[in-house]
XYZ file of C-alpha atoms in Angstrom:
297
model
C 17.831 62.572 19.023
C 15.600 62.311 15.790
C 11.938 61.168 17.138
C 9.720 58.549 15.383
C 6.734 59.478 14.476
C 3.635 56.369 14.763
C 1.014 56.930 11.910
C -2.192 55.707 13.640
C -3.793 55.275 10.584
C -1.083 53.083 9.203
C -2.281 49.811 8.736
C -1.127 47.046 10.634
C 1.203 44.186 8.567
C -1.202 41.041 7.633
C -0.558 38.055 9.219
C 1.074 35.684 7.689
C -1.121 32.959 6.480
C 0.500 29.348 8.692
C 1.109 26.426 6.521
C -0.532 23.731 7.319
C -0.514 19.439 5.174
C -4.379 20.161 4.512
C -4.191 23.676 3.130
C -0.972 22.747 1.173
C -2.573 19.657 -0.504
C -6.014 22.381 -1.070
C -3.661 24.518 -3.093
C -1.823 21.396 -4.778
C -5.460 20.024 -5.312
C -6.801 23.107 -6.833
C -3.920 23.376 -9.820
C -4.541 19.960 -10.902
C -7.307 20.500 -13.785
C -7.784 16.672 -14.290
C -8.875 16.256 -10.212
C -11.006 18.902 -10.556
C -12.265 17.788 -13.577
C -13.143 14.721 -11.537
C -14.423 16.380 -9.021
C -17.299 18.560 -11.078
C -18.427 15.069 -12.313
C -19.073 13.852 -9.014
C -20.608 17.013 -7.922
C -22.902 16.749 -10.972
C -24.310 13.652 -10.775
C -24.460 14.074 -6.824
C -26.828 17.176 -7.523
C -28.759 15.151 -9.876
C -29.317 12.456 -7.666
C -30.825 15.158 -4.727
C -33.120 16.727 -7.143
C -34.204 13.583 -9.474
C -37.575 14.027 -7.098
C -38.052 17.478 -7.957
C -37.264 17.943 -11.783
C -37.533 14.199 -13.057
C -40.430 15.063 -15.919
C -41.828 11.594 -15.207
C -42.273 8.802 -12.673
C -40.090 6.273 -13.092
C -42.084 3.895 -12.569
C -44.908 5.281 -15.087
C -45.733 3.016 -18.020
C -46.997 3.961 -21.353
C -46.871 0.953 -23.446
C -48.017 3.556 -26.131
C -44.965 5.385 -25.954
C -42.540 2.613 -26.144
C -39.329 2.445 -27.404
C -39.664 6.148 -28.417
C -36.578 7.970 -30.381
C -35.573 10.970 -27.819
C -37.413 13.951 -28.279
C -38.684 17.051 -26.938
C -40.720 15.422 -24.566
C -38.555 12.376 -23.961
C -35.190 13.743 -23.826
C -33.138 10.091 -23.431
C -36.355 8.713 -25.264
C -38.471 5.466 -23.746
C -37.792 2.076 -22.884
C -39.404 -1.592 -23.867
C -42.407 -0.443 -21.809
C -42.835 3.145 -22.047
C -40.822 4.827 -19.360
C -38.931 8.144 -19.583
C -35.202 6.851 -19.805
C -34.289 10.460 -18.508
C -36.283 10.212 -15.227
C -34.582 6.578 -15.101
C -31.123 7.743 -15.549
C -31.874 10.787 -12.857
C -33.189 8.323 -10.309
C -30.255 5.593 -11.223
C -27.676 8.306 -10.104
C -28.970 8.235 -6.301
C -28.970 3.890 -6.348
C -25.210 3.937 -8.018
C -23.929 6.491 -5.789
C -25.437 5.181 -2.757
C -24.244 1.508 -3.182
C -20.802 2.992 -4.170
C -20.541 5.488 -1.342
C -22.227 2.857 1.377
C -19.924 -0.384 0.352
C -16.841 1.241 0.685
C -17.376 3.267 3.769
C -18.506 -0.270 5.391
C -15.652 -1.673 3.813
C -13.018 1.186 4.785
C -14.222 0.698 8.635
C -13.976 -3.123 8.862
C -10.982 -3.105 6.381
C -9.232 -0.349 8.657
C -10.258 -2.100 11.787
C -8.885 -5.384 10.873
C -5.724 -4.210 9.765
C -5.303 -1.409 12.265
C -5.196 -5.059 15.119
C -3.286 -6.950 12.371
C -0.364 -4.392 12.142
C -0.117 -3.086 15.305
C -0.864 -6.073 18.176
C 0.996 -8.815 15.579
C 1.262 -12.261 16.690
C -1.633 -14.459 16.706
C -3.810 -11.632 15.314
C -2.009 -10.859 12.601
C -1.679 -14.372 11.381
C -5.402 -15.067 11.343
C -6.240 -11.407 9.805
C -3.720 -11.739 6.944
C -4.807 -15.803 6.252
C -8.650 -14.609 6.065
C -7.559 -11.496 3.891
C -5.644 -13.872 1.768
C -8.937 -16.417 1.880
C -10.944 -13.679 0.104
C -8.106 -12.192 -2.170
C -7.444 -15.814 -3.617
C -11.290 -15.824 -5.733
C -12.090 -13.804 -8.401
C -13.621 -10.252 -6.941
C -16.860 -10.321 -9.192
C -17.480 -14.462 -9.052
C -17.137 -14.016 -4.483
C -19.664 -11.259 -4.777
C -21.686 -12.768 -7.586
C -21.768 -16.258 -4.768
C -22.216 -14.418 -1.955
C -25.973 -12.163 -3.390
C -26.550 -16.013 -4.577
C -26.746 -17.223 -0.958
C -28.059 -14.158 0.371
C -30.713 -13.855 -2.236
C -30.661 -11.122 -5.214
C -31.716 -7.751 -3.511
C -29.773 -4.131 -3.843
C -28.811 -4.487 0.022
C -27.697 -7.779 -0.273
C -25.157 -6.530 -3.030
C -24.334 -3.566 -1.067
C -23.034 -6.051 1.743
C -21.054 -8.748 -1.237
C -19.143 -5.679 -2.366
C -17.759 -4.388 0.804
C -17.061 -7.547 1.928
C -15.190 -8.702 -0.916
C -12.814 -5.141 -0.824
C -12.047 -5.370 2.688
C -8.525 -6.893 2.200
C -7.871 -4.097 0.368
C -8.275 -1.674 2.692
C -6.839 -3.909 5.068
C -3.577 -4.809 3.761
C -3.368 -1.110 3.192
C -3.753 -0.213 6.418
C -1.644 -3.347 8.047
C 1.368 -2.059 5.506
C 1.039 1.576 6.831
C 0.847 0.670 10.740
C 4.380 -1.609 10.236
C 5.787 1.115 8.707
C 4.550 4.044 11.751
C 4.580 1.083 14.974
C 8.650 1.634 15.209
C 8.615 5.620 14.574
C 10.051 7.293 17.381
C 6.985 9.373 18.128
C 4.813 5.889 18.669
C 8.042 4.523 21.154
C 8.383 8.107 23.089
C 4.366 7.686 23.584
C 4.742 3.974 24.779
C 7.801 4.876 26.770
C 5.576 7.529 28.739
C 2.935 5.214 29.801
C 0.043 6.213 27.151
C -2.434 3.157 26.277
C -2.240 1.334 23.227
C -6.166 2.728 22.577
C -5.014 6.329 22.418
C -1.889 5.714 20.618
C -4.128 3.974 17.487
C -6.373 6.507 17.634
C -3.813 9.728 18.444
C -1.494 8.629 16.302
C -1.750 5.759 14.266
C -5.012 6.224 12.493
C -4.591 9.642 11.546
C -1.234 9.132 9.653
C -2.697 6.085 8.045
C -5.694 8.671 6.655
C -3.706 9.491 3.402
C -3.625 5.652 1.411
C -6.841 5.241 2.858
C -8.990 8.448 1.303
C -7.012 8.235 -1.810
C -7.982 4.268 -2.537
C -11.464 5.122 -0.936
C -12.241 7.178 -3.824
C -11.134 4.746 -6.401
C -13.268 1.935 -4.505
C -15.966 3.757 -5.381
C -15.819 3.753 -8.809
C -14.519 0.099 -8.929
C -18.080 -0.403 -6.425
C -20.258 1.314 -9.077
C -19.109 -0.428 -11.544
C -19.497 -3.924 -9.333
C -23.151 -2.739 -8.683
C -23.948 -2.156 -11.817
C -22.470 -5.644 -12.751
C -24.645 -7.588 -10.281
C -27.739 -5.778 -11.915
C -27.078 -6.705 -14.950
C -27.164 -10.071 -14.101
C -30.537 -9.859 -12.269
C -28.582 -9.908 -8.851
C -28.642 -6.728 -7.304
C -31.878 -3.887 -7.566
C -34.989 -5.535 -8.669
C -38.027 -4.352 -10.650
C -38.892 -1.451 -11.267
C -35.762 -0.144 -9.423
C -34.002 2.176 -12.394
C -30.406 0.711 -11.544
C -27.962 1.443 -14.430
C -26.903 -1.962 -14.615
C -30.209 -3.626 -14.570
C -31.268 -1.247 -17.632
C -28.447 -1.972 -19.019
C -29.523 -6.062 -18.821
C -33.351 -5.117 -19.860
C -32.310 -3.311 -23.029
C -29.697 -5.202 -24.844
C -32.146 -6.841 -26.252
C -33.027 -3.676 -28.245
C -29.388 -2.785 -29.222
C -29.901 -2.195 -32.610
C -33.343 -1.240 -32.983
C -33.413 1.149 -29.963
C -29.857 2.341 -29.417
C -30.965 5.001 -26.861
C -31.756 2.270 -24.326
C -28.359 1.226 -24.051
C -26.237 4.738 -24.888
C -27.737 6.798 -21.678
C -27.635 4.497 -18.791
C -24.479 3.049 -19.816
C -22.860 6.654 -20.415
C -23.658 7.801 -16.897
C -21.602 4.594 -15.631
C -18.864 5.417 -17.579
C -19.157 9.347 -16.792
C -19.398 8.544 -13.189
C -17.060 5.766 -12.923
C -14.698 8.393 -14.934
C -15.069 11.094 -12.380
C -14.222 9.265 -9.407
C -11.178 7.632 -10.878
C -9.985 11.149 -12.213
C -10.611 12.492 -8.459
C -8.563 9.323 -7.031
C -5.716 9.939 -9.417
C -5.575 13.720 -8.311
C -5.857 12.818 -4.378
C -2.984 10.292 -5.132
C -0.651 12.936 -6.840
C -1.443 15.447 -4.077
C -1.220 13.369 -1.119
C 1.831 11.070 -1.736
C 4.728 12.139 -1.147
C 6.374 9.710 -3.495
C 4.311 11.676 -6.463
C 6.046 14.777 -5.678
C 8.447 16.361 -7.724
């Protein structure tokens, strides 16, 4: 009988990496140039917004009626303002207000929005007859006229616009989520978990909210463009940051004035809502394709 021989040295066969929904969408994620595209963008203006303190080559605040409405140059890169201020440093310290407002809106809408519709969907009845008629109170005005009334009675303030945008895109989240728990509510994997006794707290959060994560992320990062650009819309009509605050928007407002005669004013701040507002959309569209299902091939 022929022996076999075990090389001790031979190495041992790699494991086989597991699949796993995450990892797959990673990969899917990864080979889409447009999402990552998107997703640079974001990361730029994120780092800009951390180190605006550090590198910003002037306050923001600083006035040099001296230096105003200065071409850009070597030492004003995005040249000055109506009264003197480095539009650069402006733009830097803009970043963290716009991203903040955008981030902070639609997380506070995503939890109320999920919350609502997570009781709508699932309990029914009563609840979901007095969810979906307020949902369908707010849907039925204008998005930017609610918020624009809502800062009016709350009184023009960044924070007070914060709160008028996420509660104005609530329903969407919402409706999302009340659509996706319908659909899961009569899977057999919910009924085999009621039919062995397990409480209707852990089933929502076991089971109900995770597989309702997917609509959610994707329109979360679309909110946040549609946000920035809401902010930036409530500054330029005096209603959101104040003076001196260096919101996009609100230089946006202070320099039309000086459209022709001072072009910079108005090309900078209003590219970086368009750049940013561009990134997050390209980042939604690539979470969309990799995530649903439906946008598989």
């Amino acid at each position: 009988m022929a022996e076999i021989t075990v090389n001790p040295n031979a190495a041992a066969p790699a494991a086989e990496e597991v699949p796993g929904p995450w990892r797959d969408a990673w990969r899917a994620f990864h080979k889409n140039k447009t999402a990552v595209m998107g997703l640079c963008i974001i990361l730029l203006f994120i780092v800009i917004a951390l180190i605006a303190p550090l590198v910003a080559p002037f306050d923001y605040k600083e006035q040099q009626l001296m230096d105003r409405l200065k071409a850009p140059s070597s030492t004003h890169w995005f040249g000055t303002d109506d009264m003197g201020r480095d539009i650069f440093s402006r733009v830097m310290y803009g970043a963290r207000i716009s991203l903040w407002v955008g981030l902070f809106s639609v997380i506070g809408s995503i939890v109320a929005g999920t919350a609502l519709g997570i009781i709508a969907g699932y309990f029914g009845k009563w609840a979901d007859m007095i969810i979906s008629r307020l949902f369908d109170i707010i849907l039925a005005f204008p998005a930017i006229l609610l918020t624009i009334a809502i800062v009016a009675i709350l009184g023009p303030s960044l924070q007070n616009a914060l709160y008028a945008i996420a509660i104005v895109n609530i329903p969407t989240y919402g409706r999302l989520v009340r659509a996706k728990v319908l659909s899961l509510k009569n899977e057999e994997f919910i009924l085999s978990a009621k039919a062995i006794g397990m409480k209707n707290m852990r089933i929502l959060f076991s089971h109900i909210l995770p597989n309702s994560l997917t609509p959610i992320i994707v329109q979360g990062t679309l909110g946040i463009a549609t946000a920035i650009i809401e902010a930036a819309a409530l500054g330029f009509l005096g209603l959101g940051a104040q003076p001196p605050e260096p919101e996009w928007g609100k230089m946006l407002s202070d320099s039309r004035q000086f459209i022709q005669k001072a072009p910079w004013t108005v090309i900078f701040p209003g590219g970086a809502i368009m750049l940013t507002v561009l990134g997050f959309n390209l980042l939604g569209d690539g979470l969309r394709d990799v995530l649903d299902p439906r946008m598989k091939h």
